[in-house]
Amino acid sequence: MQKFLINKEALSVNKAVIQGQDAKHICKVLRLKPQDAVSMTDGHGTDFTGCIDKVSPECVEISILTEKKSLTESNLDLTLCSAMLKHNKMDETIKQITQLGVTRWIPFYCKRSVPLSGTQKGKKQIERWQTIARESLKQCRRSCLVEIMPPMDFQQVLAFSKGCTHKLAFWEASDRSLAVTVPGENNKAVVLIGPEGGFEEEEIRCAVESGFMSYSLGPRILRAETAAVCACGLIQYLLGDMGGS
Ligand code: SAM
């Protein structure tokens, strides 16, 4: 059953309201009727089940039956920092990392980023990424939205990483294997993936000074989008919940 996202304002005691495209989808595509069951989340880790009271293409009114903490969220707080890529390449990354249970995503500008700081569509771009994250959440039945942070510069990313136990910079010139990582006390990881042109050595040096270690993803050069997904999947396997319980 598809999971619908309800915002806190639309949630009153034991009642939820779904409007907009989701209401249209429930009514016209899924053709759900009063008494049918729906599965929902608040996007902050709580799941609900409910029963439809009234349905129209504009608004679906639901009685909440159960409320419980989600079982689909990882115990790993994982931040992916992706160097800004050309065109809409970041869109696919957001879809994939939502499925992989990433906690937050930080796009950043570095020396070889092709899109230059200030040339992106700003607020509109972030809203577009947030919409993609919301749609992906519903598809994969997660209960926490990926937090999409506004673009940062490289120094801000390094400052953000303070307090993370695992600081991993993926660099094709590294020969360190991810297999050496073991869960720490504070299970908080931050991952750096470079742009199409890769990181400059100077950037890796700064990252290492800030406590990062550089890691390899093997002998082949992966596209930045592939590297992001591969790194997050492997880290979720080693430190999070993809290796089973
Ligand atoms: N321009 C670089 C080159 O040709 O050597 C390749 C950059 S790669 C397309 C983009 C990013 O993906 C890199 O900055 C790195 O973060 C990551 N990446 C790709 N392949 C990797 C590998 N084999 N090991 C570690 N990181 C890798």
PDB file of C-alpha atoms and ligand atoms in Angstrom:
ATOM      1  CA  MET A   1       0.000   0.000   0.000  1.00  0.00           C
ATOM      2  CA  GLN A   2       1.342   3.455  -0.933  1.00  0.00           C
ATOM      3  CA  LYS A   3       2.269   5.732   1.963  1.00  0.00           C
ATOM      4  CA  PHE A   4       0.883   9.279   1.904  1.00  0.00           C
ATOM      5  CA  LEU A   5       2.617  12.233   3.424  1.00  0.00           C
ATOM      6  CA  ILE A   6       0.500  14.358   5.760  1.00  0.00           C
ATOM      7  CA  ASN A   7       1.710  17.623   7.153  1.00  0.00           C
ATOM      8  CA  LYS A   8       1.418  18.375  10.842  1.00  0.00           C
ATOM      9  CA  GLU A   9      -1.039  21.260  10.281  1.00  0.00           C
ATOM     10  CA  ALA A  10      -3.423  18.940   8.445  1.00  0.00           C
ATOM     11  CA  LEU A  11      -3.340  16.464  11.333  1.00  0.00           C
ATOM     12  CA  SER A  12      -5.760  17.120  14.187  1.00  0.00           C
ATOM     13  CA  VAL A  13      -6.624  14.690  16.964  1.00  0.00           C
ATOM     14  CA  ASN A  14      -7.368  11.377  15.292  1.00  0.00           C
ATOM     15  CA  LYS A  15      -8.176  13.058  11.976  1.00  0.00           C
ATOM     16  CA  ALA A  16      -6.070  13.703   8.888  1.00  0.00           C
ATOM     17  CA  VAL A  17      -6.783  15.587   5.695  1.00  0.00           C
ATOM     18  CA  ILE A  18      -5.077  14.957   2.367  1.00  0.00           C
ATOM     19  CA  GLN A  19      -5.408  17.604  -0.339  1.00  0.00           C
ATOM     20  CA  GLY A  20      -3.880  18.553  -3.697  1.00  0.00           C
ATOM     21  CA  GLN A  21      -2.371  15.996  -6.080  1.00  0.00           C
ATOM     22  CA  ASP A  22      -2.507  13.213  -3.485  1.00  0.00           C
ATOM     23  CA  ALA A  23      -6.267  13.653  -2.990  1.00  0.00           C
ATOM     24  CA  LYS A  24      -6.721  13.518  -6.757  1.00  0.00           C
ATOM     25  CA  HIS A  25      -4.555  10.379  -6.918  1.00  0.00           C
ATOM     26  CA  ILE A  26      -6.508   8.646  -4.126  1.00  0.00           C
ATOM     27  CA  CYS A  27      -9.836   9.522  -5.724  1.00  0.00           C
ATOM     28  CA  LYS A  28      -9.188   9.212  -9.466  1.00  0.00           C
ATOM     29  CA  VAL A  29      -6.329   6.719  -9.796  1.00  0.00           C
ATOM     30  CA  LEU A  30      -6.555   4.452  -6.751  1.00  0.00           C
ATOM     31  CA  ARG A  31     -10.348   4.946  -6.618  1.00  0.00           C
ATOM     32  CA  LEU A  32     -10.385   4.518  -2.862  1.00  0.00           C
ATOM     33  CA  LYS A  33     -13.788   4.818  -1.156  1.00  0.00           C
ATOM     34  CA  PRO A  34     -15.063   5.596   2.347  1.00  0.00           C
ATOM     35  CA  GLN A  35     -14.066   2.783   4.762  1.00  0.00           C
ATOM     36  CA  ASP A  36     -10.939   1.962   2.702  1.00  0.00           C
ATOM     37  CA  ALA A  37      -7.623   1.856   4.588  1.00  0.00           C
ATOM     38  CA  VAL A  38      -4.764   4.324   3.997  1.00  0.00           C
ATOM     39  CA  SER A  39      -1.190   4.336   5.191  1.00  0.00           C
ATOM     40  CA  MET A  40       0.402   7.702   6.080  1.00  0.00           C
ATOM     41  CA  THR A  41       3.480   9.326   7.563  1.00  0.00           C
ATOM     42  CA  ASP A  42       4.263  12.779   8.915  1.00  0.00           C
ATOM     43  CA  GLY A  43       7.707  12.689   7.231  1.00  0.00           C
ATOM     44  CA  HIS A  44       9.370  12.966  10.666  1.00  0.00           C
ATOM     45  CA  GLY A  45       9.449   9.305  11.653  1.00  0.00           C
ATOM     46  CA  THR A  46       5.847   8.590  12.682  1.00  0.00           C
ATOM     47  CA  ASP A  47       3.534   6.341  10.687  1.00  0.00           C
ATOM     48  CA  PHE A  48      -0.252   6.230  10.777  1.00  0.00           C
ATOM     49  CA  THR A  49      -2.960   3.971   9.461  1.00  0.00           C
ATOM     50  CA  GLY A  50      -6.396   5.363   8.843  1.00  0.00           C
ATOM     51  CA  CYS A  51      -9.796   4.766   7.380  1.00  0.00           C
ATOM     52  CA  ILE A  52     -11.320   7.092   4.778  1.00  0.00           C
ATOM     53  CA  ASP A  53     -14.402   9.030   5.919  1.00  0.00           C
ATOM     54  CA  LYS A  54     -14.980  11.203   2.855  1.00  0.00           C
ATOM     55  CA  VAL A  55     -13.269  11.339  -0.518  1.00  0.00           C
ATOM     56  CA  SER A  56     -13.290  13.876  -3.358  1.00  0.00           C
ATOM     57  CA  PRO A  57     -10.584  14.866  -5.890  1.00  0.00           C
ATOM     58  CA  GLU A  58      -9.885  17.962  -3.779  1.00  0.00           C
ATOM     59  CA  CYS A  59      -9.907  16.542  -0.271  1.00  0.00           C
ATOM     60  CA  VAL A  60      -9.759  13.195   1.498  1.00  0.00           C
ATOM     61  CA  GLU A  61     -10.846  13.088   5.148  1.00  0.00           C
ATOM     62  CA  ILE A  62      -9.449  10.257   7.223  1.00  0.00           C
ATOM     63  CA  SER A  63      -9.920   8.891  10.744  1.00  0.00           C
ATOM     64  CA  ILE A  64      -6.598   7.855  12.273  1.00  0.00           C
ATOM     65  CA  LEU A  65      -6.654   4.304  13.627  1.00  0.00           C
ATOM     66  CA  THR A  66      -3.040   3.685  14.656  1.00  0.00           C
ATOM     67  CA  GLU A  67       0.089   5.760  15.231  1.00  0.00           C
ATOM     68  CA  LYS A  68       3.555   4.283  15.657  1.00  0.00           C
ATOM     69  CA  LYS A  69       7.233   5.086  15.327  1.00  0.00           C
ATOM     70  CA  SER A  70       8.501   4.061  11.920  1.00  0.00           C
ATOM     71  CA  LEU A  71      10.391   0.820  11.360  1.00  0.00           C
ATOM     72  CA  THR A  72      11.774   1.925   7.994  1.00  0.00           C
ATOM     73  CA  GLU A  73      14.368   4.445   9.215  1.00  0.00           C
ATOM     74  CA  SER A  74      18.030   3.612   9.653  1.00  0.00           C
ATOM     75  CA  ASN A  75      19.843   4.009  12.976  1.00  0.00           C
ATOM     76  CA  LEU A  76      22.594   5.746  10.992  1.00  0.00           C
ATOM     77  CA  ASP A  77      22.427   9.531  10.633  1.00  0.00           C
ATOM     78  CA  LEU A  78      23.869   9.792   7.122  1.00  0.00           C
ATOM     79  CA  THR A  79      24.583  13.056   5.334  1.00  0.00           C
ATOM     80  CA  LEU A  80      25.520  12.996   1.664  1.00  0.00           C
ATOM     81  CA  CYS A  81      27.351  16.080   0.397  1.00  0.00           C
ATOM     82  CA  SER A  82      27.312  16.141  -3.402  1.00  0.00           C
ATOM     83  CA  ALA A  83      29.365  18.561  -5.458  1.00  0.00           C
ATOM     84  CA  MET A  84      27.012  20.477  -7.731  1.00  0.00           C
ATOM     85  CA  LEU A  85      26.519  18.759 -11.101  1.00  0.00           C
ATOM     86  CA  LYS A  86      25.389  19.992 -14.501  1.00  0.00           C
ATOM     87  CA  HIS A  87      21.781  20.069 -15.744  1.00  0.00           C
ATOM     88  CA  ASN A  88      19.290  18.052 -13.697  1.00  0.00           C
ATOM     89  CA  LYS A  89      21.713  15.271 -12.708  1.00  0.00           C
ATOM     90  CA  MET A  90      21.065  15.908  -9.009  1.00  0.00           C
ATOM     91  CA  ASP A  91      17.390  14.928  -9.408  1.00  0.00           C
ATOM     92  CA  GLU A  92      18.196  11.256  -9.852  1.00  0.00           C
ATOM     93  CA  THR A  93      20.583  11.345  -6.872  1.00  0.00           C
ATOM     94  CA  ILE A  94      17.753  12.582  -4.617  1.00  0.00           C
ATOM     95  CA  LYS A  95      15.439   9.785  -5.749  1.00  0.00           C
ATOM     96  CA  GLN A  96      18.072   7.137  -5.142  1.00  0.00           C
ATOM     97  CA  ILE A  97      19.350   8.370  -1.791  1.00  0.00           C
ATOM     98  CA  THR A  98      15.799   8.607  -0.441  1.00  0.00           C
ATOM     99  CA  GLN A  99      15.482   4.883  -1.099  1.00  0.00           C
ATOM    100  CA  LEU A 100      18.840   4.287   0.581  1.00  0.00           C
ATOM    101  CA  GLY A 101      17.726   5.933   3.833  1.00  0.00           C
ATOM    102  CA  VAL A 102      19.993   9.003   3.683  1.00  0.00           C
ATOM    103  CA  THR A 103      19.093  11.526   6.403  1.00  0.00           C
ATOM    104  CA  ARG A 104      20.116  14.776   4.725  1.00  0.00           C
ATOM    105  CA  TRP A 105      21.601  16.007   1.498  1.00  0.00           C
ATOM    106  CA  ILE A 106      23.896  18.972   1.015  1.00  0.00           C
ATOM    107  CA  PRO A 107      24.735  20.176  -2.489  1.00  0.00           C
ATOM    108  CA  PHE A 108      27.978  22.131  -2.517  1.00  0.00           C
ATOM    109  CA  TYR A 109      30.251  24.113  -4.798  1.00  0.00           C
ATOM    110  CA  CYS A 110      33.896  23.184  -5.113  1.00  0.00           C
ATOM    111  CA  LYS A 111      36.755  24.222  -7.392  1.00  0.00           C
ATOM    112  CA  ARG A 112      35.822  22.017 -10.347  1.00  0.00           C
ATOM    113  CA  SER A 113      32.025  22.321 -10.048  1.00  0.00           C
ATOM    114  CA  VAL A 114      30.701  23.282 -13.462  1.00  0.00           C
ATOM    115  CA  PRO A 115      27.601  25.163 -12.299  1.00  0.00           C
ATOM    116  CA  LEU A 116      29.014  28.203 -10.536  1.00  0.00           C
ATOM    117  CA  SER A 117      27.682  29.494  -7.237  1.00  0.00           C
ATOM    118  CA  GLY A 118      24.860  31.987  -7.874  1.00  0.00           C
ATOM    119  CA  THR A 119      23.972  30.629 -11.319  1.00  0.00           C
ATOM    120  CA  GLN A 120      21.402  28.123 -10.044  1.00  0.00           C
ATOM    121  CA  LYS A 121      17.714  28.879  -9.705  1.00  0.00           C
ATOM    122  CA  GLY A 122      18.018  29.278  -5.929  1.00  0.00           C
ATOM    123  CA  LYS A 123      14.789  28.879  -3.982  1.00  0.00           C
ATOM    124  CA  LYS A 124      12.953  27.338  -6.958  1.00  0.00           C
ATOM    125  CA  GLN A 125      15.677  24.735  -7.348  1.00  0.00           C
ATOM    126  CA  ILE A 126      15.455  23.746  -3.665  1.00  0.00           C
ATOM    127  CA  GLU A 127      11.658  23.494  -3.873  1.00  0.00           C
ATOM    128  CA  ARG A 128      12.030  21.254  -6.922  1.00  0.00           C
ATOM    129  CA  TRP A 129      14.456  18.981  -5.025  1.00  0.00           C
ATOM    130  CA  GLN A 130      12.080  18.897  -2.033  1.00  0.00           C
ATOM    131  CA  THR A 131       9.208  17.834  -4.293  1.00  0.00           C
ATOM    132  CA  ILE A 132      11.354  15.020  -5.706  1.00  0.00           C
ATOM    133  CA  ALA A 133      12.226  13.918  -2.140  1.00  0.00           C
ATOM    134  CA  ARG A 134       8.525  13.888  -1.157  1.00  0.00           C
ATOM    135  CA  GLU A 135       7.531  11.801  -4.189  1.00  0.00           C
ATOM    136  CA  SER A 136      10.392   9.356  -3.605  1.00  0.00           C
ATOM    137  CA  LEU A 137       9.447   8.955   0.059  1.00  0.00           C
ATOM    138  CA  LYS A 138       5.946   7.841  -0.916  1.00  0.00           C
ATOM    139  CA  GLN A 139       7.284   5.338  -3.429  1.00  0.00           C
ATOM    140  CA  CYS A 140       9.763   3.688  -1.058  1.00  0.00           C
ATOM    141  CA  ARG A 141       7.528   3.957   2.049  1.00  0.00           C
ATOM    142  CA  ARG A 142      10.032   5.756   4.165  1.00  0.00           C
ATOM    143  CA  SER A 143       8.849   7.813   7.104  1.00  0.00           C
ATOM    144  CA  CYS A 144      11.447  10.595   7.193  1.00  0.00           C
ATOM    145  CA  LEU A 145      11.867  13.080   4.398  1.00  0.00           C
ATOM    146  CA  VAL A 146      15.432  13.626   3.283  1.00  0.00           C
ATOM    147  CA  GLU A 147      16.368  17.039   4.634  1.00  0.00           C
ATOM    148  CA  ILE A 148      17.467  19.081   1.632  1.00  0.00           C
ATOM    149  CA  MET A 149      19.897  21.771   2.743  1.00  0.00           C
ATOM    150  CA  PRO A 150      20.600  24.939   0.734  1.00  0.00           C
ATOM    151  CA  PRO A 151      23.814  24.785  -1.346  1.00  0.00           C
ATOM    152  CA  MET A 152      27.016  25.420   0.616  1.00  0.00           C
ATOM    153  CA  ASP A 153      30.606  26.151  -0.311  1.00  0.00           C
ATOM    154  CA  PHE A 154      33.324  23.598   0.478  1.00  0.00           C
ATOM    155  CA  GLN A 155      34.453  25.285   3.726  1.00  0.00           C
ATOM    156  CA  GLN A 156      30.865  25.310   5.019  1.00  0.00           C
ATOM    157  CA  VAL A 157      30.604  21.589   4.300  1.00  0.00           C
ATOM    158  CA  LEU A 158      33.783  20.939   6.291  1.00  0.00           C
ATOM    159  CA  ALA A 159      32.403  23.042   9.165  1.00  0.00           C
ATOM    160  CA  PHE A 160      29.119  21.102   9.024  1.00  0.00           C
ATOM    161  CA  SER A 161      31.000  17.813   9.427  1.00  0.00           C
ATOM    162  CA  LYS A 162      32.088  18.681  13.003  1.00  0.00           C
ATOM    163  CA  GLY A 163      30.514  16.198  15.383  1.00  0.00           C
ATOM    164  CA  CYS A 164      30.243  13.380  12.821  1.00  0.00           C
ATOM    165  CA  THR A 165      32.006  10.158  13.789  1.00  0.00           C
ATOM    166  CA  HIS A 166      32.569   8.949  10.258  1.00  0.00           C
ATOM    167  CA  LYS A 167      33.892  11.449   7.737  1.00  0.00           C
ATOM    168  CA  LEU A 168      34.370   9.874   4.344  1.00  0.00           C
ATOM    169  CA  ALA A 169      35.694  11.644   1.260  1.00  0.00           C
ATOM    170  CA  PHE A 170      35.460   9.541  -1.889  1.00  0.00           C
ATOM    171  CA  TRP A 171      38.476  10.111  -4.068  1.00  0.00           C
ATOM    172  CA  GLU A 172      39.565   8.046  -7.038  1.00  0.00           C
ATOM    173  CA  ALA A 173      43.239   8.405  -6.053  1.00  0.00           C
ATOM    174  CA  SER A 174      42.662   6.808  -2.631  1.00  0.00           C
ATOM    175  CA  ASP A 175      43.370   3.147  -1.992  1.00  0.00           C
ATOM    176  CA  ARG A 176      41.633   2.891   1.400  1.00  0.00           C
ATOM    177  CA  SER A 177      38.800   0.369   1.468  1.00  0.00           C
ATOM    178  CA  LEU A 178      35.474   1.105   3.128  1.00  0.00           C
ATOM    179  CA  ALA A 179      35.748  -2.319   4.731  1.00  0.00           C
ATOM    180  CA  VAL A 180      37.909  -0.760   7.481  1.00  0.00           C
ATOM    181  CA  THR A 181      34.997   1.341   8.830  1.00  0.00           C
ATOM    182  CA  VAL A 182      33.298   0.102  11.981  1.00  0.00           C
ATOM    183  CA  PRO A 183      30.239   1.573  13.744  1.00  0.00           C
ATOM    184  CA  GLY A 184      31.142   4.251  16.291  1.00  0.00           C
ATOM    185  CA  GLU A 185      29.397   5.445  19.439  1.00  0.00           C
ATOM    186  CA  ASN A 186      27.700   8.317  17.713  1.00  0.00           C
ATOM    187  CA  ASN A 187      26.461   6.695  14.547  1.00  0.00           C
ATOM    188  CA  LYS A 188      26.688   9.809  12.420  1.00  0.00           C
ATOM    189  CA  ALA A 189      28.367   9.785   9.023  1.00  0.00           C
ATOM    190  CA  VAL A 190      29.099  12.426   6.421  1.00  0.00           C
ATOM    191  CA  VAL A 191      30.099  11.595   2.850  1.00  0.00           C
ATOM    192  CA  LEU A 192      31.757  13.795   0.217  1.00  0.00           C
ATOM    193  CA  ILE A 193      31.341  13.084  -3.495  1.00  0.00           C
ATOM    194  CA  GLY A 194      33.120  15.304  -6.000  1.00  0.00           C
ATOM    195  CA  PRO A 195      31.944  16.876  -9.274  1.00  0.00           C
ATOM    196  CA  GLU A 196      32.351  15.553 -12.838  1.00  0.00           C
ATOM    197  CA  GLY A 197      35.950  16.821 -12.883  1.00  0.00           C
ATOM    198  CA  GLY A 198      36.771  15.338  -9.458  1.00  0.00           C
ATOM    199  CA  PHE A 199      38.196  16.988  -6.325  1.00  0.00           C
ATOM    200  CA  GLU A 200      41.403  18.977  -6.485  1.00  0.00           C
ATOM    201  CA  GLU A 201      44.166  17.493  -4.325  1.00  0.00           C
ATOM    202  CA  GLU A 202      44.128  20.665  -2.242  1.00  0.00           C
ATOM    203  CA  GLU A 203      40.447  20.050  -1.373  1.00  0.00           C
ATOM    204  CA  ILE A 204      41.185  16.506  -0.238  1.00  0.00           C
ATOM    205  CA  ARG A 205      44.050  17.872   1.870  1.00  0.00           C
ATOM    206  CA  CYS A 206      41.673  20.386   3.546  1.00  0.00           C
ATOM    207  CA  ALA A 207      39.114  17.624   4.115  1.00  0.00           C
ATOM    208  CA  VAL A 208      41.768  15.406   5.734  1.00  0.00           C
ATOM    209  CA  GLU A 209      42.801  18.336   7.978  1.00  0.00           C
ATOM    210  CA  SER A 210      39.134  18.517   9.050  1.00  0.00           C
ATOM    211  CA  GLY A 211      39.141  14.853  10.058  1.00  0.00           C
ATOM    212  CA  PHE A 212      38.000  13.201   6.809  1.00  0.00           C
ATOM    213  CA  MET A 213      39.628  10.070   5.431  1.00  0.00           C
ATOM    214  CA  SER A 214      39.701   9.463   1.705  1.00  0.00           C
ATOM    215  CA  TYR A 215      38.200   6.222   0.445  1.00  0.00           C
ATOM    216  CA  SER A 216      38.197   4.269  -2.786  1.00  0.00           C
ATOM    217  CA  LEU A 217      35.235   2.827  -4.637  1.00  0.00           C
ATOM    218  CA  GLY A 218      37.468   0.516  -6.626  1.00  0.00           C
ATOM    219  CA  PRO A 219      39.624   0.787  -9.729  1.00  0.00           C
ATOM    220  CA  ARG A 220      36.935   2.112 -12.081  1.00  0.00           C
ATOM    221  CA  ILE A 221      35.965   5.772 -12.289  1.00  0.00           C
ATOM    222  CA  LEU A 222      32.285   6.060 -11.480  1.00  0.00           C
ATOM    223  CA  ARG A 223      30.106   8.938 -12.566  1.00  0.00           C
ATOM    224  CA  ALA A 224      29.457  11.253  -9.642  1.00  0.00           C
ATOM    225  CA  GLU A 225      25.782  10.165  -9.487  1.00  0.00           C
ATOM    226  CA  THR A 226      26.777   6.480  -9.443  1.00  0.00           C
ATOM    227  CA  ALA A 227      29.492   7.100  -6.852  1.00  0.00           C
ATOM    228  CA  ALA A 228      26.969   8.826  -4.535  1.00  0.00           C
ATOM    229  CA  VAL A 229      24.511   5.932  -4.680  1.00  0.00           C
ATOM    230  CA  CYS A 230      27.218   3.294  -4.395  1.00  0.00           C
ATOM    231  CA  ALA A 231      28.892   5.002  -1.413  1.00  0.00           C
ATOM    232  CA  CYS A 232      25.606   5.511   0.465  1.00  0.00           C
ATOM    233  CA  GLY A 233      24.533   1.908  -0.154  1.00  0.00           C
ATOM    234  CA  LEU A 234      27.843   0.524   1.092  1.00  0.00           C
ATOM    235  CA  ILE A 235      27.863   2.769   4.164  1.00  0.00           C
ATOM    236  CA  GLN A 236      24.268   1.882   4.987  1.00  0.00           C
ATOM    237  CA  TYR A 237      25.350  -1.763   4.709  1.00  0.00           C
ATOM    238  CA  LEU A 238      28.406  -1.357   6.938  1.00  0.00           C
ATOM    239  CA  LEU A 239      27.092   1.121   9.519  1.00  0.00           C
ATOM    240  CA  GLY A 240      23.317   1.285   9.017  1.00  0.00           C
ATOM    241  CA  ASP A 241      20.432  -1.067   8.364  1.00  0.00           C
ATOM    242  CA  MET A 242      21.106  -2.624   4.965  1.00  0.00           C
ATOM    243  CA  GLY A 243      23.007  -5.588   6.325  1.00  0.00           C
ATOM    244  CA  GLY A 244      19.955  -7.051   8.074  1.00  0.00           C
ATOM    245  CA  SER A 245      19.555  -7.131  11.846  1.00  0.00           C
TER     246      SER A 245
HETATM  247  N1  SAM B   1      37.493  13.483 -13.115  1.00  0.00           N
HETATM  248  C1  SAM B   1      37.834  12.358 -12.359  1.00  0.00           C
HETATM  249  C2  SAM B   1      38.783  11.452 -13.177  1.00  0.00           C
HETATM  250  O1  SAM B   1      38.522  11.357 -14.371  1.00  0.00           O
HETATM  251  O2  SAM B   1      39.665  10.855 -12.602  1.00  0.00           O
HETATM  252  C3  SAM B   1      36.587  11.550 -11.994  1.00  0.00           C
HETATM  253  C4  SAM B   1      35.616  12.211 -11.107  1.00  0.00           C
HETATM  254  S1  SAM B   1      34.228  11.164 -10.797  1.00  0.00           S
HETATM  255  C5  SAM B   1      33.379  11.284 -12.310  1.00  0.00           C
HETATM  256  C6  SAM B   1      33.219  12.101  -9.712  1.00  0.00           C
HETATM  257  C7  SAM B   1      33.350  11.773  -8.241  1.00  0.00           C
HETATM  258  O3  SAM B   1      32.913  10.447  -7.983  1.00  0.00           O
HETATM  259  C8  SAM B   1      34.736  11.830  -7.668  1.00  0.00           C
HETATM  260  O4  SAM B   1      35.098  13.142  -7.302  1.00  0.00           O
HETATM  261  C9  SAM B   1      34.638  10.906  -6.462  1.00  0.00           C
HETATM  262  O5  SAM B   1      34.077  11.586  -5.342  1.00  0.00           O
HETATM  263  C10 SAM B   1      33.677   9.851  -6.942  1.00  0.00           C
HETATM  264  N2  SAM B   1      34.348   8.673  -7.496  1.00  0.00           N
HETATM  265  C11 SAM B   1      34.189   8.181  -8.758  1.00  0.00           C
HETATM  266  N3  SAM B   1      34.899   7.056  -8.907  1.00  0.00           N
HETATM  267  C12 SAM B   1      35.523   6.804  -7.741  1.00  0.00           C
HETATM  268  C13 SAM B   1      36.389   5.775  -7.254  1.00  0.00           C
HETATM  269  N4  SAM B   1      36.759   4.774  -8.029  1.00  0.00           N
HETATM  270  N5  SAM B   1      36.821   5.836  -5.969  1.00  0.00           N
HETATM  271  C14 SAM B   1      36.434   6.853  -5.169  1.00  0.00           C
HETATM  272  N6  SAM B   1      35.618   7.863  -5.558  1.00  0.00           N
HETATM  273  C15 SAM B   1      35.161   7.842  -6.822  1.00  0.00           C
END
